[in-house]
XYZ file of C-alpha atoms in Angstrom:
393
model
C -23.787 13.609 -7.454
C -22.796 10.084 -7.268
C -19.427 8.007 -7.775
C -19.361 5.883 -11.119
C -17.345 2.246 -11.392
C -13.578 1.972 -10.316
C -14.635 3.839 -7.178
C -13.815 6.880 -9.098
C -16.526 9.369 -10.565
C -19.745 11.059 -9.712
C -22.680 10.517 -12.299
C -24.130 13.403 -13.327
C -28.033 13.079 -12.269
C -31.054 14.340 -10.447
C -30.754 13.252 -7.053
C -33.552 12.719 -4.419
C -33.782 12.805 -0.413
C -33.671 9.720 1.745
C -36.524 9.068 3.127
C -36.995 7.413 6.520
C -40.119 6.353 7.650
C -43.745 5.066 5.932
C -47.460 7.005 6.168
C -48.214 9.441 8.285
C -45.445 8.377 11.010
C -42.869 8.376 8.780
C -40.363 11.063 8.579
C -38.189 12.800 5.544
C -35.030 13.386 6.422
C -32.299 15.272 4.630
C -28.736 14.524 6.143
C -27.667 17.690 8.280
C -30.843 19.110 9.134
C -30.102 22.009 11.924
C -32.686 20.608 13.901
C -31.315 17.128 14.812
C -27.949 18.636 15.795
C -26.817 22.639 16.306
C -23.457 21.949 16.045
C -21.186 20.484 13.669
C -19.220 17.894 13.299
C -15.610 19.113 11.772
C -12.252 17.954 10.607
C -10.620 21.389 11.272
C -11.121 25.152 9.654
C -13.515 27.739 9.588
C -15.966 28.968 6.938
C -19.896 30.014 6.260
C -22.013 28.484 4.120
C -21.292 30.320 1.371
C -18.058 28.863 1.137
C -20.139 25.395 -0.063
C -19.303 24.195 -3.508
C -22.124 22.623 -4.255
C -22.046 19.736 -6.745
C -24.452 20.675 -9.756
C -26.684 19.098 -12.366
C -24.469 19.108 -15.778
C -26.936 22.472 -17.181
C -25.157 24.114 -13.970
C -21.673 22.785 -14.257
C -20.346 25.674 -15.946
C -21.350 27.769 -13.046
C -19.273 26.067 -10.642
C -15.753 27.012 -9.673
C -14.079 23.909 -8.464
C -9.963 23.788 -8.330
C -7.946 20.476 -8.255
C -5.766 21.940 -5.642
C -7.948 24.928 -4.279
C -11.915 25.647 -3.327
C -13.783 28.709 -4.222
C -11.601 32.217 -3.723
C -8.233 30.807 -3.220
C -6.639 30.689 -6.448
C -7.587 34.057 -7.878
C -8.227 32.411 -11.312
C -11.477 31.909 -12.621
C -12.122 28.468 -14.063
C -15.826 28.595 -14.753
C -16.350 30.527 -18.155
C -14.904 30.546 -21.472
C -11.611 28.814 -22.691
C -10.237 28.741 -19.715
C -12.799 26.472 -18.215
C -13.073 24.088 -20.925
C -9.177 23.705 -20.835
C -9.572 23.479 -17.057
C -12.052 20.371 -17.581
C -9.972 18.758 -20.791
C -6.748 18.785 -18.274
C -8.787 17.224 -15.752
C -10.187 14.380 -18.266
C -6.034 14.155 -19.404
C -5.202 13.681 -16.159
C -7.833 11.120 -15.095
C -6.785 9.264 -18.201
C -3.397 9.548 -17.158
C -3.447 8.441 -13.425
C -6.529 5.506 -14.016
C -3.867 3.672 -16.492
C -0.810 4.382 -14.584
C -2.803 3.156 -11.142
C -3.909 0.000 -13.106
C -0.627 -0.955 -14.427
C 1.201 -0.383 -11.091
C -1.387 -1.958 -9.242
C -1.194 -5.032 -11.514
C 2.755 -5.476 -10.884
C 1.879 -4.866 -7.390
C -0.274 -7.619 -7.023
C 2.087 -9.970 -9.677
C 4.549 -9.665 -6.952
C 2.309 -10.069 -3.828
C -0.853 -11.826 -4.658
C -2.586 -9.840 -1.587
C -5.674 -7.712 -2.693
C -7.046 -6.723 0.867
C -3.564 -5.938 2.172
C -2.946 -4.209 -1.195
C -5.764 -2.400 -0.829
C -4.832 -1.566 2.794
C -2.290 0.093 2.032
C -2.980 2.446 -0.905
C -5.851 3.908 1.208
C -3.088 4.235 3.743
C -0.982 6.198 1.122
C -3.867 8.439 -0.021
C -4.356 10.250 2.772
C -0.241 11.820 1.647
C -2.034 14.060 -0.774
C -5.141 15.253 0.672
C -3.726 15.925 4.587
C -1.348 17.583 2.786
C -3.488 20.403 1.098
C -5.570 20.575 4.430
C -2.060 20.873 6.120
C -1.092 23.412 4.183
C -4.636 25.665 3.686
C -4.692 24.902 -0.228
C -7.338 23.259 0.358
C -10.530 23.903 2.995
C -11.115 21.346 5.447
C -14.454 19.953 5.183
C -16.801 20.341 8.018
C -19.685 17.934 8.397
C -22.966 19.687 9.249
C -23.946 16.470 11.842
C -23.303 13.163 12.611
C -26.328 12.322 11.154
C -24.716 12.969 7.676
C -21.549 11.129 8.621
C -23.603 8.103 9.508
C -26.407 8.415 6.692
C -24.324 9.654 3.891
C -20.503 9.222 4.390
C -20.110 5.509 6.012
C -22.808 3.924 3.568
C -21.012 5.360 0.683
C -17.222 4.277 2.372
C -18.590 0.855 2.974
C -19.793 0.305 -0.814
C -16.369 2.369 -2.286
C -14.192 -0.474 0.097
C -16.547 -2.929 -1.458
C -15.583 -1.780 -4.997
C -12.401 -1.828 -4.377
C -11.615 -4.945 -2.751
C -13.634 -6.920 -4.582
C -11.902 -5.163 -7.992
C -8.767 -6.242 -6.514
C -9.349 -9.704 -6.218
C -10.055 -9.937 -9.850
C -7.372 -8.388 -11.102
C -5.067 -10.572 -8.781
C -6.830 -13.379 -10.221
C -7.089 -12.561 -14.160
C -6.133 -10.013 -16.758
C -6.794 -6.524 -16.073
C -8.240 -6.014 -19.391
C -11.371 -8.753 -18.499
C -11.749 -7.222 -15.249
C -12.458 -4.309 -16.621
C -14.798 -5.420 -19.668
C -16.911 -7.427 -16.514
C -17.048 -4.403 -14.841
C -18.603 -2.655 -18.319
C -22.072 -4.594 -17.016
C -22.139 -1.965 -14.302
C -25.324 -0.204 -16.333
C -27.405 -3.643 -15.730
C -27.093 -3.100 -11.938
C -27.259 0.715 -12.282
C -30.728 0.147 -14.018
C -32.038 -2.286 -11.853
C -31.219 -1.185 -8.683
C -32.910 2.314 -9.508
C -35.914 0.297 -10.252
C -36.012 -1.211 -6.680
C -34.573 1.575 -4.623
C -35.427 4.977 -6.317
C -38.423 3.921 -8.233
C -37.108 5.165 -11.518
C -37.506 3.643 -14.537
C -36.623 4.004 -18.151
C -38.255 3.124 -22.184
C -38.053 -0.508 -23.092
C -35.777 0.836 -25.549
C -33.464 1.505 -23.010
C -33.589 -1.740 -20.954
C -33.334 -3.098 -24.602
C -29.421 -1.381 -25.183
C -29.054 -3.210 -22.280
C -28.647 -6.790 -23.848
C -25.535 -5.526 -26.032
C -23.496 -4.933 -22.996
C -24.724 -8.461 -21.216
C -24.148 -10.225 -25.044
C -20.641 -8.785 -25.130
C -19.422 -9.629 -21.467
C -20.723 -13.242 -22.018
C -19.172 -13.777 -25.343
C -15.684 -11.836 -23.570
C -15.946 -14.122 -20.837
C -16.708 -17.530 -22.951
C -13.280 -16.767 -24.835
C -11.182 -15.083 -21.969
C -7.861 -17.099 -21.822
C -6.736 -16.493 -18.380
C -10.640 -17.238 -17.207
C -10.774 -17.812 -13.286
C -14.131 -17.923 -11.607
C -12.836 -15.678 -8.967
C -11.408 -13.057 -11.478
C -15.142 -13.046 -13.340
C -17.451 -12.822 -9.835
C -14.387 -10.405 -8.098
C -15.408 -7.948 -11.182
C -19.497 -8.710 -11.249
C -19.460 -7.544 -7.240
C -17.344 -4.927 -8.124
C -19.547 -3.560 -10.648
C -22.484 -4.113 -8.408
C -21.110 -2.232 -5.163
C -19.926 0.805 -7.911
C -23.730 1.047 -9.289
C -24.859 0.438 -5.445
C -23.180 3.440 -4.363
C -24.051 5.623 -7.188
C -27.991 4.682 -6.767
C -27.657 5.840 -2.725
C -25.446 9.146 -3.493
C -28.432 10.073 -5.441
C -30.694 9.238 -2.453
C -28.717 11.108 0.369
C -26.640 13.760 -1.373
C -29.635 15.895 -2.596
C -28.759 19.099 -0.655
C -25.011 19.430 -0.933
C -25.241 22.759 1.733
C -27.532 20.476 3.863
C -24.153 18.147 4.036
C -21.669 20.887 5.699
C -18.914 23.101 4.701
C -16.660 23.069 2.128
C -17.993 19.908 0.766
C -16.446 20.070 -2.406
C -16.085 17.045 -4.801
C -12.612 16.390 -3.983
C -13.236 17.088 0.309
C -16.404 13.991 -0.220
C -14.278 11.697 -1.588
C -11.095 12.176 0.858
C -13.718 11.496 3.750
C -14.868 8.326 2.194
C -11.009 7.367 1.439
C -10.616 8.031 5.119
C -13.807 6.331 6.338
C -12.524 3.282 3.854
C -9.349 3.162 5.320
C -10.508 2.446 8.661
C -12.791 -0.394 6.741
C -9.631 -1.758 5.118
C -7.392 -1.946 7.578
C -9.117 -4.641 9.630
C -10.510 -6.732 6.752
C -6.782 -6.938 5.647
C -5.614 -8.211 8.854
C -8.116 -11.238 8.918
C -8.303 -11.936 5.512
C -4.388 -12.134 5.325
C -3.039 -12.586 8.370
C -1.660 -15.956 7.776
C 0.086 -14.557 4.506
C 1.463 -11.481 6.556
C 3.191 -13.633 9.176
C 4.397 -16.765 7.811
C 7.343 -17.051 6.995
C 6.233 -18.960 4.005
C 3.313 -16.611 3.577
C 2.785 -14.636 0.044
C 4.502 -11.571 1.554
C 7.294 -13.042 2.743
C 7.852 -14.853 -0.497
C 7.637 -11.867 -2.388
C 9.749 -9.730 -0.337
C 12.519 -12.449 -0.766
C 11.716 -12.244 -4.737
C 11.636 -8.472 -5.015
C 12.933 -6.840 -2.010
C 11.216 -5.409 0.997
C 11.590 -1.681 -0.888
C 9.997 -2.534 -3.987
C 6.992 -4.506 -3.142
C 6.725 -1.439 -1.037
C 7.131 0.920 -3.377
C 5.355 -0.822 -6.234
C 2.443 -0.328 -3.526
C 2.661 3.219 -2.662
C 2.971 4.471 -6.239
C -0.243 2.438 -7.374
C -2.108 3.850 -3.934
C -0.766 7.196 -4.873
C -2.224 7.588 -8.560
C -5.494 5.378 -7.871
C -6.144 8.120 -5.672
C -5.403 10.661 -7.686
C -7.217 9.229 -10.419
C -10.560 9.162 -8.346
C -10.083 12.800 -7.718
C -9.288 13.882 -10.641
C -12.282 12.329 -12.053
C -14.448 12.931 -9.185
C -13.925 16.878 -9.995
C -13.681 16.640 -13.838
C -17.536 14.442 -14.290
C -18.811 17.233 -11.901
C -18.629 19.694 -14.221
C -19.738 17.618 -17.837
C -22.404 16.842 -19.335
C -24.031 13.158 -18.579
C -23.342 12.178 -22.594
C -19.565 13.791 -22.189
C -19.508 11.235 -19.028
C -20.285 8.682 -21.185
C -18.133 9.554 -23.844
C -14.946 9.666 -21.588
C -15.888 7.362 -19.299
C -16.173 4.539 -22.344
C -12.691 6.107 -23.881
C -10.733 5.836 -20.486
C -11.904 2.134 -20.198
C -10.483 1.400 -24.097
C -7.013 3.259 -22.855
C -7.049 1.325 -20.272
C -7.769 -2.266 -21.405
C -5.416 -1.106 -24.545
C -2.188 -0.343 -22.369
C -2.352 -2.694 -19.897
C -2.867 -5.579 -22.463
C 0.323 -4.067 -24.519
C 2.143 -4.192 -21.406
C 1.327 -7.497 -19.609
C 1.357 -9.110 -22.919
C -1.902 -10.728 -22.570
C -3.382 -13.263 -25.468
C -6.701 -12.255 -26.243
C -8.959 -14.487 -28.802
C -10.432 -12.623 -31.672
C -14.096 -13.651 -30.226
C -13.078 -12.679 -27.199
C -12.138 -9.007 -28.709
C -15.164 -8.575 -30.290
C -17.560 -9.482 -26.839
C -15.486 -6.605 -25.186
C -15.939 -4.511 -28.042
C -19.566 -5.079 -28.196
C -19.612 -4.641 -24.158
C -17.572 -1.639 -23.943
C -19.526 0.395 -26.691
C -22.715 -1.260 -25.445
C -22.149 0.959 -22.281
C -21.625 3.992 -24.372
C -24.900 3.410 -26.564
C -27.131 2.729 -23.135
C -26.312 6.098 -22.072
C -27.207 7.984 -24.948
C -30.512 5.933 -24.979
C -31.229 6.532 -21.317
C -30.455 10.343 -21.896
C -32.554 10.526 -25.217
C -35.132 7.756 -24.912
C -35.792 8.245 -21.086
């Protein structure tokens, strides 16, 4: 299971150990193995093994039993065969829908009024943690326990420190441009994807399938040539935000192999609140050096925009977007668990034409003719790449 762009869903693939080590001194290691450490690492609860949802291969997804709110046994409804479970996942792919566009336009006003993307980013990891200590707080959902330290170090803080990487990086382009050309950038994500599993997992696919490769690059150029509100920083915020997304989905394939070799309760939505709490920590610092200046001037960006909007509604604005960017991970975090990889593909290329659609309806931004037709050509590039890496190999 891995995380796909925007920080936000796992890719559906085959998934292979880290290895540690070279010849015959070199080791294998699989996070969480019993005999590094015999106890475990925990953020609360009790459970067994058992209790593991494991994240499985799309042939396997219908087997699974994974609730928004609840893991396996609390709800007393069964969500993994029949009607019920494909209305189960079609809510889920609503609702991803549904909190990815709200997150992008909030986020967008947030940053229109303070123009502050590590501090911004501060604090919606900040207002995450409102929904998940919640369901811990309240039992409706398990509380994860880590099998070792060795998996927090080898497979959560990586993972943490590529997802804050995504996500500040996203931020400054969207501060800096259009949300709609961030987000047809960030459509080259299968370029990295493709050559970083070359380098790292030694995978590699047809020529065909590097070929459906050039569409995407084509498009993004020709989108980028013709982009109105084209900043440098805006175009190379969304190119290392693509990279760290396709980064971190390469090296959850690497590590997150054995999902009962991880811990307890290590559901889809329990991995991504510990990287969202692991990224806070990241944030939180990198906000307060980047910004400083702009936090505590008087004349600084935050300042100014409190006296332009009001101390409650920059605050606000802030929380709300923090609030459904998170839910918008999960959502999609549990929904691609449990879908085939071309069903990813389809909804994943969908959500990014909703998204682009809405927020350039609202914002009102100009876009060129030419410069509609490289994003079409980019967006649907990413959709015919995946059907060629699925059929063609």
């Amino acid at each position: 299971m891995s995380m796909s762009a925007e920080g936000g869903g796992p890719q559906p693939s085959e998934a292979t150990p880290l290895k540690q080590g070279g010849g015959q001194g070199g080791r294998q290691a699989r996070v969480g193995r019993q005999d590094t450490a015999q106890i475990y690492w925990t953020f609360g609860g009790a459970g067994t093994r058992d209790d593991v949802t494991a994240d499985l291969p799309p042939a396997s997804a219908s087997q699974t039993n994974i609730l928004l709110l609840s893991n396996k046994g609390r709800a007393g409804i069964d969500t993994t065969t029949g009607w019920l479970s494909t209305a189960y996942t079609a809510l889920l792919i609503c609702g991803w829908y549904f909190f990815n566009t709200i997150a992008n336009v909030e986020n967008k006003r947030t940053l229109n009024m303070v123009s502050l993307p590590c501090t911004v980013s501060a604090i919606q990891m900040l207002v995450s943690w409102v929904w998940f200590v919640t369901l811990w707080g309240t039992g409706i959902r398990k509380l994860p326990r880590l099998m070792s330290w060795e998996v927090f170090w080898v497979a959560i803080v990586p993972q943490a420190l590529m997802h804050i990487g995504n996500h500040v990086t996203g931020q400054l382009s969207f501060a800096a441009g259009a949300v709609s050309f961030t987000h047809v950038v960030k459509a080259n994500e299968p370029v990295f994807t493709a050559l970083l599993s070359m380098v790292l997992l030694k995978q590699t696919f047809s020529i065909w399938t590097y070929l459906f490769l050039l569409p995407i690059i084509f498009g993004v150029a020709l989108a980028a040539l013709k982009e109105l509100s084209f900043t440098w920083i805006g175009l190379w915020g969304a190119i290392f935000s693509a990279l760290f997304s396709a980064l971190r989905s390469v090296y959850a394939k690497r590590v997150m192999s054995d999902k009962k070799a991880l811990g307890e309760n290590m559901t889809p939505g329990n991995i991504f609140s510990l990287l969202t709490i692991v990224s806070t920590f990241l944030s939180l610092p990198i906000a307060l050096v980047v910004d400083y200046h702009e936090l505590t001037s008087p004349e600084g960006a935050w300042a100014e925009g409190v006296r332009e909007y009001g101390w409650d509604t920059v605050i606000w604005s802030a929380a709300r977007s923090g609030l459904f960017f998170y839910l918008y991970n999960e959502t999609a975090f549990i929904a691609l668990s449990r879908i085939h990889a071309l069903t990813h593909a389809v909804a994943n290329t969908l959500k990014r034409v909703v998204v682009i659609v809405t927020t350039v309806i609202v914002f009102r931004n100009p876009i060129t003719p030419l410069g509609a037709i490289g994003s079409v050509i980019a967006i649907f590039g990413t959709l015919v790449w995946s059907i060629a890496k699925a059929k063609l190999g």
